Amino acid sequence: MRVRSAGRGGAPGARGPGMADTALFEFLLTEMVAELWARDRDPDPGPRGQKTSLSALEGMGFRVGQALGERLPRELPAFREELDALKFLCKDLWAALFQKQMDSLRTNHQGTYVLQDNSFPLLVRMASGVQYVDEAPKFLAFPCGLLRGALSTLGIRSLVTASVTTLPACKFQVVIQKS
Amino acid sequence: MKAEDDLAANCAHFAMCSRVWYKSSTPSSNTIGLILLKALLSYNYNIKNKDLFVLTYGALVAQLCKDYEKDEDVNKYLDKMGYGIGTRLIEDFLARSCVRRCHSYSEITDIIAQVAFKMYLGITPSVACRNSSRNEFSLILDKNPLVEFVEELPAGRSSLCYCNLLCGIIRGALEMVHLTADVTFLQDRLKGDSVTEIGITFLKKLEEKRYRRKK
């Protein structure tokens, strides 16, 4: 059995114990995607069935994002501005969860933010390139929920969607909801 | 169903507690720089890599409790998912650990406890052998990171094996190295037992048994 080392570098054993922490999460998420997808195979498969799985995954991501958001320090004066909250998520939350920061954050200064990750760890295991682009949204539903949940504990209501052009790069679009 | 709400509430409750703890320590200086530094240091302490897995697992169990009324069904589902994970995890484990070939069930169980559990969950359960034919073992978990945010089982879920994913993982991983085993929780702290104990029973293949008898 050949060992897949795409994106993680190097020979077997070179990965080190630190990486094992996220490995378990990745395995769990992959299994959750596979299981939820299989369960939604009702007699009328199609967009509706897919939508249920995606929203279930997104909902779970949301709860986890909320719980994680609760542990972020909120006393920083930096959080008074929306943009700083987004920056904090891009740098600190992302780094704590995925050992890397978001690669870019853009905004139109009117409540829409685009967060780009050129090498999103959850997508790196899938082959690089365009063949598995259709599968990618299933893995992005959970991180979308994560971002939405973390933002909600920072007092910001949002809608988060994601898109993939070329694996393993992806973009998260955050649209702030004004109540 | 209230059960999954309780579980989610437990999750949030513990997360909130850690935030309250952080709040009670007062910064010694007023400069923005020091506050930021202290916050970032505490932040790194507040969220560990493992938290993402533990919290996601909690959300999954809550979702399954919503989908299945009977505890047995949730337990079975967790075991099934664990099995799927185990069949893939074994490759990852072998790549990271470079373990040598084992010659006894006892050695294998030691590796599960001292290498695999340590690598993925950061804990080292103690191993005990439960019978003289040396094919039944117990892993005794003193600490269990999976239940870090769970105080108790939700109401009406007294037969829930919260960590049943672990049993499936062990079973699936072993099967990929051509070993069949029964893996179940024998004791569970969440159910009121004094320890959490996973029982592994290696099932001997018929040919092996005949070979052993000949000796």
CSV table of C-alpha atoms in Angstrom, one decimal:
chain,number,residue,atom,x,y,z
A,1,MET,CA,0.0,0.0,0.0
A,2,ARG,CA,1.6,3.2,-1.1
A,3,VAL,CA,1.4,6.1,1.2
A,4,ARG,CA,-0.3,9.2,0.0
A,5,SER,CA,1.7,12.2,0.9
A,6,ALA,CA,0.1,14.9,-1.2
A,7,GLY,CA,0.7,18.3,0.2
A,8,ARG,CA,1.9,17.1,3.5
A,9,GLY,CA,5.5,16.6,2.4
A,10,GLY,CA,8.0,14.0,2.6
A,11,ALA,CA,8.6,10.4,3.5
A,12,PRO,CA,6.5,8.4,5.9
A,13,GLY,CA,7.3,9.3,9.5
A,14,ALA,CA,8.3,12.8,8.5
A,15,ARG,CA,4.9,14.2,9.3
A,16,GLY,CA,5.5,14.4,13.0
A,17,PRO,CA,3.1,14.2,15.9
A,18,GLY,CA,1.8,17.7,15.6
A,19,MET,CA,0.0,17.0,12.4
A,20,ALA,CA,-1.9,14.1,14.0
A,21,ASP,CA,-4.2,16.4,15.8
A,22,THR,CA,-5.8,17.7,12.6
A,23,ALA,CA,-5.6,14.3,10.9
A,24,LEU,CA,-8.3,12.9,13.2
A,25,PHE,CA,-10.5,15.8,12.5
A,26,GLU,CA,-10.0,15.4,8.7
A,27,PHE,CA,-10.8,11.7,8.9
A,28,LEU,CA,-13.9,12.5,10.9
A,29,LEU,CA,-15.1,15.1,8.5
A,30,THR,CA,-14.5,12.9,5.5
A,31,GLU,CA,-16.6,10.2,7.1
A,32,MET,CA,-19.3,12.6,8.0
A,33,VAL,CA,-19.5,13.8,4.4
A,34,ALA,CA,-19.6,10.3,3.1
A,35,GLU,CA,-22.3,9.1,5.6
A,36,LEU,CA,-24.6,12.1,5.3
A,37,TRP,CA,-24.4,11.9,1.6
A,38,ALA,CA,-25.2,8.2,1.6
A,39,ARG,CA,-28.2,8.7,3.9
A,40,ASP,CA,-29.7,11.3,1.7
A,41,ARG,CA,-30.0,8.9,-1.1
A,42,ASP,CA,-33.8,8.9,-1.1
A,43,PRO,CA,-36.0,7.8,-4.0
A,44,ASP,CA,-35.8,11.3,-5.4
A,45,PRO,CA,-32.2,12.1,-5.4
A,46,GLY,CA,-31.1,15.4,-6.7
A,47,PRO,CA,-30.6,19.0,-5.6
A,48,ARG,CA,-33.0,18.7,-2.6
A,49,GLY,CA,-31.3,15.7,-1.1
A,50,GLN,CA,-27.9,17.3,-1.6
A,51,LYS,CA,-29.2,20.5,0.1
A,52,THR,CA,-30.2,18.6,3.2
A,53,SER,CA,-26.7,17.1,3.6
A,54,LEU,CA,-25.0,20.4,3.0
A,55,SER,CA,-27.2,22.3,5.5
A,56,ALA,CA,-26.7,19.5,8.1
A,57,LEU,CA,-23.0,19.8,7.7
A,58,GLU,CA,-23.1,23.6,7.7
A,59,GLY,CA,-25.3,23.5,10.9
A,60,MET,CA,-22.8,21.3,12.7
A,61,GLY,CA,-20.0,23.6,11.6
A,62,PHE,CA,-22.0,26.5,12.9
A,63,ARG,CA,-22.3,24.9,16.4
A,64,VAL,CA,-18.6,24.2,16.5
A,65,GLY,CA,-17.8,27.7,15.3
A,66,GLN,CA,-19.9,29.1,18.1
A,67,ALA,CA,-18.2,27.0,20.7
A,68,LEU,CA,-14.8,28.0,19.4
A,69,GLY,CA,-15.8,31.6,19.1
A,70,GLU,CA,-16.7,31.5,22.8
A,71,ARG,CA,-13.1,30.8,23.6
A,72,LEU,CA,-11.7,33.8,21.7
A,73,PRO,CA,-10.7,36.8,23.8
A,74,ARG,CA,-13.2,39.5,23.2
A,75,GLU,CA,-11.7,42.3,25.2
A,76,LEU,CA,-9.5,43.6,22.4
A,77,PRO,CA,-10.4,47.1,21.3
A,78,ALA,CA,-9.6,45.8,17.9
A,79,PHE,CA,-12.9,44.0,17.7
A,80,ARG,CA,-14.9,47.2,17.6
A,81,GLU,CA,-14.7,47.1,13.8
A,82,GLU,CA,-16.1,44.4,11.6
A,83,LEU,CA,-13.0,44.3,9.5
A,84,ASP,CA,-10.8,43.5,12.5
A,85,ALA,CA,-13.1,40.7,13.6
A,86,LEU,CA,-12.7,39.2,10.1
A,87,LYS,CA,-8.9,39.7,10.2
A,88,PHE,CA,-8.8,38.0,13.5
A,89,LEU,CA,-10.6,35.0,12.1
A,90,CYS,CA,-8.4,34.9,9.1
A,91,LYS,CA,-5.2,35.0,11.1
A,92,ASP,CA,-5.7,33.6,14.5
A,93,LEU,CA,-8.7,31.3,14.2
A,94,TRP,CA,-7.5,29.8,11.0
A,95,ALA,CA,-4.0,29.4,12.3
A,96,ALA,CA,-5.2,27.7,15.5
A,97,LEU,CA,-7.4,25.2,13.5
A,98,PHE,CA,-5.4,24.6,10.3
A,99,GLN,CA,-1.9,25.7,11.2
A,100,LYS,CA,-1.9,28.4,8.5
A,101,GLN,CA,-3.5,31.8,8.0
A,102,MET,CA,-5.9,32.7,5.2
A,103,ASP,CA,-3.9,33.8,2.2
A,104,SER,CA,-6.0,36.9,1.4
A,105,LEU,CA,-8.9,39.0,2.7
A,106,ARG,CA,-10.7,41.4,0.4
A,107,THR,CA,-13.7,43.6,1.0
A,108,ASN,CA,-15.8,46.0,-0.8
A,109,HIS,CA,-16.3,47.9,2.5
A,110,GLN,CA,-20.0,47.5,2.2
A,111,GLY,CA,-20.4,44.3,4.2
A,112,THR,CA,-19.0,41.7,1.8
A,113,TYR,CA,-15.7,40.0,2.4
A,114,VAL,CA,-13.9,37.4,0.3
A,115,LEU,CA,-11.5,35.2,2.2
A,116,GLN,CA,-9.1,33.2,0.1
A,117,ASP,CA,-7.1,30.1,1.0
A,118,ASN,CA,-4.7,28.9,-1.7
A,119,SER,CA,-4.1,25.6,0.0
A,120,PHE,CA,-6.9,24.7,2.3
A,121,PRO,CA,-5.8,21.7,4.3
A,122,LEU,CA,-9.2,20.0,4.1
A,123,LEU,CA,-9.0,20.0,0.3
A,124,VAL,CA,-5.3,19.2,0.0
A,125,ARG,CA,-5.9,15.5,0.4
A,126,MET,CA,-8.1,15.5,-2.7
A,127,ALA,CA,-6.0,15.4,-5.8
A,128,SER,CA,-4.8,18.8,-6.9
A,129,GLY,CA,-6.4,20.0,-10.1
A,130,VAL,CA,-9.9,20.2,-11.5
A,131,GLN,CA,-11.1,16.6,-11.5
A,132,TYR,CA,-12.6,16.6,-8.0
A,133,VAL,CA,-14.0,20.1,-8.0
A,134,ASP,CA,-17.6,18.8,-7.8
A,135,GLU,CA,-16.8,17.0,-4.6
A,136,ALA,CA,-15.2,19.9,-2.9
A,137,PRO,CA,-18.4,21.8,-1.8
A,138,LYS,CA,-19.3,18.9,0.4
A,139,PHE,CA,-16.1,19.5,2.4
A,140,LEU,CA,-16.6,23.3,2.5
A,141,ALA,CA,-20.0,23.3,4.0
A,142,PHE,CA,-18.6,22.6,7.5
A,143,PRO,CA,-15.9,25.4,7.3
A,144,CYS,CA,-18.6,27.8,6.1
A,145,GLY,CA,-20.6,27.0,9.2
A,146,LEU,CA,-17.5,27.3,11.3
A,147,LEU,CA,-16.9,30.9,10.1
A,148,ARG,CA,-20.6,31.8,10.4
A,149,GLY,CA,-20.6,30.4,14.0
A,150,ALA,CA,-17.5,32.1,15.1
A,151,LEU,CA,-18.8,35.4,13.7
A,152,SER,CA,-22.1,35.0,15.5
A,153,THR,CA,-20.4,34.8,18.8
A,154,LEU,CA,-18.6,38.0,18.0
A,155,GLY,CA,-22.0,39.5,17.5
A,156,ILE,CA,-22.0,39.5,13.7
A,157,ARG,CA,-24.7,37.8,11.7
A,158,SER,CA,-23.6,36.6,8.3
A,159,LEU,CA,-24.1,34.4,5.4
A,160,VAL,CA,-21.1,32.3,4.3
A,161,THR,CA,-20.7,30.5,1.1
A,162,ALA,CA,-17.7,28.9,-0.5
A,163,SER,CA,-16.4,28.2,-4.0
A,164,VAL,CA,-13.6,26.3,-5.5
A,165,THR,CA,-11.9,27.0,-8.8
A,166,THR,CA,-8.8,24.9,-8.7
A,167,LEU,CA,-8.1,22.5,-5.9
A,168,PRO,CA,-6.8,23.0,-3.3
A,169,ALA,CA,-7.6,26.7,-3.5
A,170,CYS,CA,-11.0,28.0,-2.3
A,171,LYS,CA,-12.7,31.2,-1.5
A,172,PHE,CA,-15.2,31.9,1.3
A,173,GLN,CA,-17.6,34.7,0.8
A,174,VAL,CA,-18.9,36.4,3.9
A,175,VAL,CA,-21.9,38.7,3.6
A,176,ILE,CA,-22.8,40.6,6.7
A,177,GLN,CA,-26.5,40.6,7.5
A,178,LYS,CA,-27.7,43.9,8.9
A,179,SER,CA,-30.6,43.3,11.2
B,1,MET,CA,-36.1,16.4,21.2
B,2,LYS,CA,-34.4,18.0,24.1
B,3,ALA,CA,-31.5,15.5,24.2
B,4,GLU,CA,-29.4,17.1,21.5
B,5,ASP,CA,-30.0,20.5,22.9
B,6,ASP,CA,-28.7,19.4,26.3
B,7,LEU,CA,-25.6,18.1,24.5
B,8,ALA,CA,-25.1,21.4,22.7
B,9,ALA,CA,-25.7,23.3,25.8
B,10,ASN,CA,-23.1,21.3,27.6
B,11,CYS,CA,-20.7,22.1,24.8
B,12,ALA,CA,-21.4,25.8,25.0
B,13,HIS,CA,-21.4,25.7,28.8
B,14,PHE,CA,-17.8,24.4,29.0
B,15,ALA,CA,-16.7,26.8,26.3
B,16,MET,CA,-18.2,29.7,28.2
B,17,CYS,CA,-16.5,28.6,31.5
B,18,SER,CA,-13.1,28.8,29.9
B,19,ARG,CA,-13.9,32.3,28.7
B,20,VAL,CA,-15.0,33.3,32.2
B,21,TRP,CA,-11.7,31.9,33.6
B,22,TYR,CA,-9.8,34.0,31.1
B,23,LYS,CA,-11.7,37.1,32.0
B,24,SER,CA,-11.0,36.9,35.7
B,25,SER,CA,-7.2,37.4,35.2
B,26,THR,CA,-6.5,41.1,35.0
B,27,PRO,CA,-3.8,42.6,32.7
B,28,SER,CA,-1.0,44.1,34.6
B,29,SER,CA,-0.4,46.9,32.1
B,30,ASN,CA,-2.6,49.3,30.2
B,31,THR,CA,-0.6,49.4,27.0
B,32,ILE,CA,-2.4,48.0,24.0
B,33,GLY,CA,0.6,46.1,23.0
B,34,LEU,CA,0.7,44.1,26.3
B,35,ILE,CA,-3.0,43.4,26.2
B,36,LEU,CA,-2.8,42.1,22.7
B,37,LEU,CA,0.2,39.9,23.5
B,38,LYS,CA,-1.5,38.5,26.6
B,39,ALA,CA,-4.7,37.9,24.6
B,40,LEU,CA,-2.8,36.1,21.8
B,41,LEU,CA,-0.9,34.0,24.3
B,42,SER,CA,-4.1,33.1,26.1
B,43,TYR,CA,-5.8,32.6,22.9
B,44,ASN,CA,-3.2,30.0,21.8
B,45,TYR,CA,-3.7,28.3,25.1
B,46,ASN,CA,-7.5,28.5,24.8
B,47,ILE,CA,-7.9,26.7,21.6
B,48,LYS,CA,-6.0,23.5,21.0
B,49,ASN,CA,-5.8,21.6,17.8
B,50,LYS,CA,-7.7,18.8,19.4
B,51,ASP,CA,-10.6,21.0,20.2
B,52,LEU,CA,-11.8,21.1,16.6
B,53,PHE,CA,-12.0,17.3,16.6
B,54,VAL,CA,-13.6,17.1,20.0
B,55,LEU,CA,-16.2,19.8,19.3
B,56,THR,CA,-17.0,18.4,15.9
B,57,TYR,CA,-17.5,15.0,17.4
B,58,GLY,CA,-19.9,16.5,19.9
B,59,ALA,CA,-21.9,18.1,17.2
B,60,LEU,CA,-22.0,14.8,15.3
B,61,VAL,CA,-23.3,12.9,18.3
B,62,ALA,CA,-25.9,15.7,18.9
B,63,GLN,CA,-27.0,15.4,15.2
B,64,LEU,CA,-27.3,11.6,15.5
B,65,CYS,CA,-29.4,11.9,18.6
B,66,LYS,CA,-31.7,14.1,16.7
B,67,ASP,CA,-31.9,11.6,13.8
B,68,TYR,CA,-32.2,8.4,15.9
B,69,GLU,CA,-34.6,7.9,18.8
B,70,LYS,CA,-33.0,4.7,20.1
B,71,ASP,CA,-29.6,4.8,21.8
B,72,GLU,CA,-28.7,1.5,20.2
B,73,ASP,CA,-29.1,3.0,16.7
B,74,VAL,CA,-26.8,5.9,17.6
B,75,ASN,CA,-24.3,3.6,19.0
B,76,LYS,CA,-24.4,1.4,16.0
B,77,TYR,CA,-24.0,4.4,13.7
B,78,LEU,CA,-21.1,5.7,15.6
B,79,ASP,CA,-19.4,2.3,15.4
B,80,LYS,CA,-20.1,2.1,11.7
B,81,MET,CA,-18.6,5.5,11.1
B,82,GLY,CA,-15.6,4.6,13.3
B,83,TYR,CA,-15.1,1.5,11.3
B,84,GLY,CA,-14.9,3.6,8.1
B,85,ILE,CA,-12.4,5.9,9.7
B,86,GLY,CA,-10.3,3.1,11.1
B,87,THR,CA,-9.9,1.4,7.7
B,88,ARG,CA,-8.3,4.7,6.4
B,89,LEU,CA,-6.6,5.7,9.6
B,90,ILE,CA,-4.4,2.6,9.7
B,91,GLU,CA,-2.5,3.8,6.6
B,92,ASP,CA,-1.9,7.2,8.2
B,93,PHE,CA,-0.8,5.5,11.5
B,94,LEU,CA,1.6,3.1,9.8
B,95,ALA,CA,3.1,6.0,7.9
B,96,ARG,CA,3.7,8.1,11.0
B,97,SER,CA,4.8,5.5,13.4
B,98,CYS,CA,6.9,3.0,11.5
B,99,VAL,CA,6.0,0.2,14.0
B,100,ARG,CA,7.7,-3.1,13.5
B,101,ARG,CA,5.9,-6.4,13.0
B,102,CYS,CA,4.0,-7.7,16.0
B,103,HIS,CA,4.1,-11.2,17.2
B,104,SER,CA,1.4,-11.3,19.8
B,105,TYR,CA,-2.0,-9.8,20.6
B,106,SER,CA,-0.4,-8.4,23.7
B,107,GLU,CA,2.1,-6.4,21.6
B,108,ILE,CA,-0.6,-5.1,19.3
B,109,THR,CA,-2.7,-3.9,22.2
B,110,ASP,CA,0.3,-2.2,23.7
B,111,ILE,CA,0.9,-0.4,20.4
B,112,ILE,CA,-2.7,0.7,20.2
B,113,ALA,CA,-2.5,2.1,23.7
B,114,GLN,CA,1.0,3.5,23.8
B,115,VAL,CA,1.5,4.7,20.2
B,116,ALA,CA,-1.8,5.1,18.5
B,117,PHE,CA,-3.8,6.7,21.3
B,118,LYS,CA,-0.9,8.8,22.3
B,119,MET,CA,-0.4,10.0,18.7
B,120,TYR,CA,-4.0,10.9,17.9
B,121,LEU,CA,-5.6,11.7,21.3
B,122,GLY,CA,-2.6,12.5,23.4
B,123,ILE,CA,-3.4,10.0,26.1
B,124,THR,CA,-2.0,6.6,27.0
B,125,PRO,CA,-4.6,4.2,28.3
B,126,SER,CA,-3.3,1.4,30.5
B,127,VAL,CA,-3.5,-2.2,29.2
B,128,ALA,CA,-4.7,-5.2,31.1
B,129,CYS,CA,-5.1,-8.8,29.8
B,130,ARG,CA,-8.4,-10.3,30.8
B,131,ASN,CA,-7.9,-14.0,30.1
B,132,SER,CA,-5.3,-16.8,30.2
B,133,SER,CA,-5.5,-17.5,26.5
B,134,ARG,CA,-4.3,-13.9,26.1
B,135,ASN,CA,-6.7,-12.7,23.5
B,136,GLU,CA,-8.9,-10.5,25.6
B,137,PHE,CA,-7.6,-7.2,26.6
B,138,SER,CA,-8.8,-4.0,28.2
B,139,LEU,CA,-7.8,-0.4,27.6
B,140,ILE,CA,-8.4,1.7,30.7
B,141,LEU,CA,-8.8,5.3,29.9
B,142,ASP,CA,-7.9,7.6,32.8
B,143,LYS,CA,-8.4,10.7,30.8
B,144,ASN,CA,-10.7,11.0,27.8
B,145,PRO,CA,-10.4,14.1,25.6
B,146,LEU,CA,-13.5,13.2,23.7
B,147,VAL,CA,-15.6,13.9,26.7
B,148,GLU,CA,-13.8,17.1,27.7
B,149,PHE,CA,-16.9,19.2,27.1
B,150,VAL,CA,-19.5,16.6,28.3
B,151,GLU,CA,-20.5,16.6,31.9
B,152,GLU,CA,-23.0,13.8,31.7
B,153,LEU,CA,-25.2,12.0,29.2
B,154,PRO,CA,-28.3,14.0,28.0
B,155,ALA,CA,-31.6,13.1,29.7
B,156,GLY,CA,-33.2,10.0,28.2
B,157,ARG,CA,-29.9,8.8,26.7
B,158,SER,CA,-28.7,6.6,29.4
B,159,SER,CA,-27.5,3.8,27.1
B,160,LEU,CA,-25.6,6.1,24.7
B,161,CYS,CA,-22.0,5.0,24.2
B,162,TYR,CA,-20.8,8.5,23.6
B,163,CYS,CA,-17.3,7.4,22.4
B,164,ASN,CA,-18.4,4.5,20.4
B,165,LEU,CA,-16.6,5.9,17.4
B,166,LEU,CA,-13.4,4.8,19.1
B,167,CYS,CA,-14.5,1.1,19.1
B,168,GLY,CA,-15.3,1.3,15.4
B,169,ILE,CA,-11.9,2.9,14.6
B,170,ILE,CA,-10.0,0.2,16.5
B,171,ARG,CA,-12.0,-2.6,14.8
B,172,GLY,CA,-11.6,-1.1,11.3
B,173,ALA,CA,-7.9,-0.5,11.7
B,174,LEU,CA,-7.3,-4.0,12.9
B,175,GLU,CA,-9.2,-5.5,10.1
B,176,MET,CA,-7.0,-3.7,7.6
B,177,VAL,CA,-4.0,-5.6,9.1
B,178,HIS,CA,-6.0,-8.9,8.8
B,179,LEU,CA,-7.0,-9.1,12.4
B,180,THR,CA,-10.7,-9.5,13.5
B,181,ALA,CA,-11.7,-8.3,16.9
B,182,ASP,CA,-14.7,-7.4,18.9
B,183,VAL,CA,-14.3,-4.0,20.4
B,184,THR,CA,-16.8,-2.6,22.9
B,185,PHE,CA,-17.1,-0.4,25.9
B,186,LEU,CA,-17.1,-2.5,29.1
B,187,GLN,CA,-17.3,0.4,31.5
B,188,ASP,CA,-18.1,4.1,30.9
B,189,ARG,CA,-17.5,7.0,33.3
B,190,LEU,CA,-20.4,8.8,31.6
B,191,LYS,CA,-22.7,6.0,32.6
B,192,GLY,CA,-21.6,6.2,36.2
B,193,ASP,CA,-18.8,3.6,36.2
B,194,SER,CA,-15.6,4.4,38.0
B,195,VAL,CA,-13.5,4.1,34.9
B,196,THR,CA,-13.8,4.0,31.1
B,197,GLU,CA,-12.8,0.7,29.8
B,198,ILE,CA,-12.6,-0.5,26.2
B,199,GLY,CA,-12.5,-4.3,25.7
B,200,ILE,CA,-10.7,-5.8,22.8
B,201,THR,CA,-11.3,-9.5,22.0
B,202,PHE,CA,-9.1,-10.8,19.3
B,203,LEU,CA,-11.0,-13.5,17.4
B,204,LYS,CA,-8.7,-16.4,16.4
B,205,LYS,CA,-9.0,-17.7,12.9
B,206,LEU,CA,-9.7,-21.4,12.7
B,207,GLU,CA,-6.5,-22.3,10.9
B,208,GLU,CA,-4.4,-20.6,13.6
B,209,LYS,CA,-6.1,-22.5,16.3
B,210,ARG,CA,-5.4,-25.9,14.7
B,211,TYR,CA,-1.8,-24.8,14.3
B,212,ARG,CA,-1.5,-23.9,17.9
B,213,ARG,CA,-3.0,-27.1,19.1
B,214,LYS,CA,-0.5,-29.1,17.1
B,215,LYS,CA,2.3,-27.5,19.0
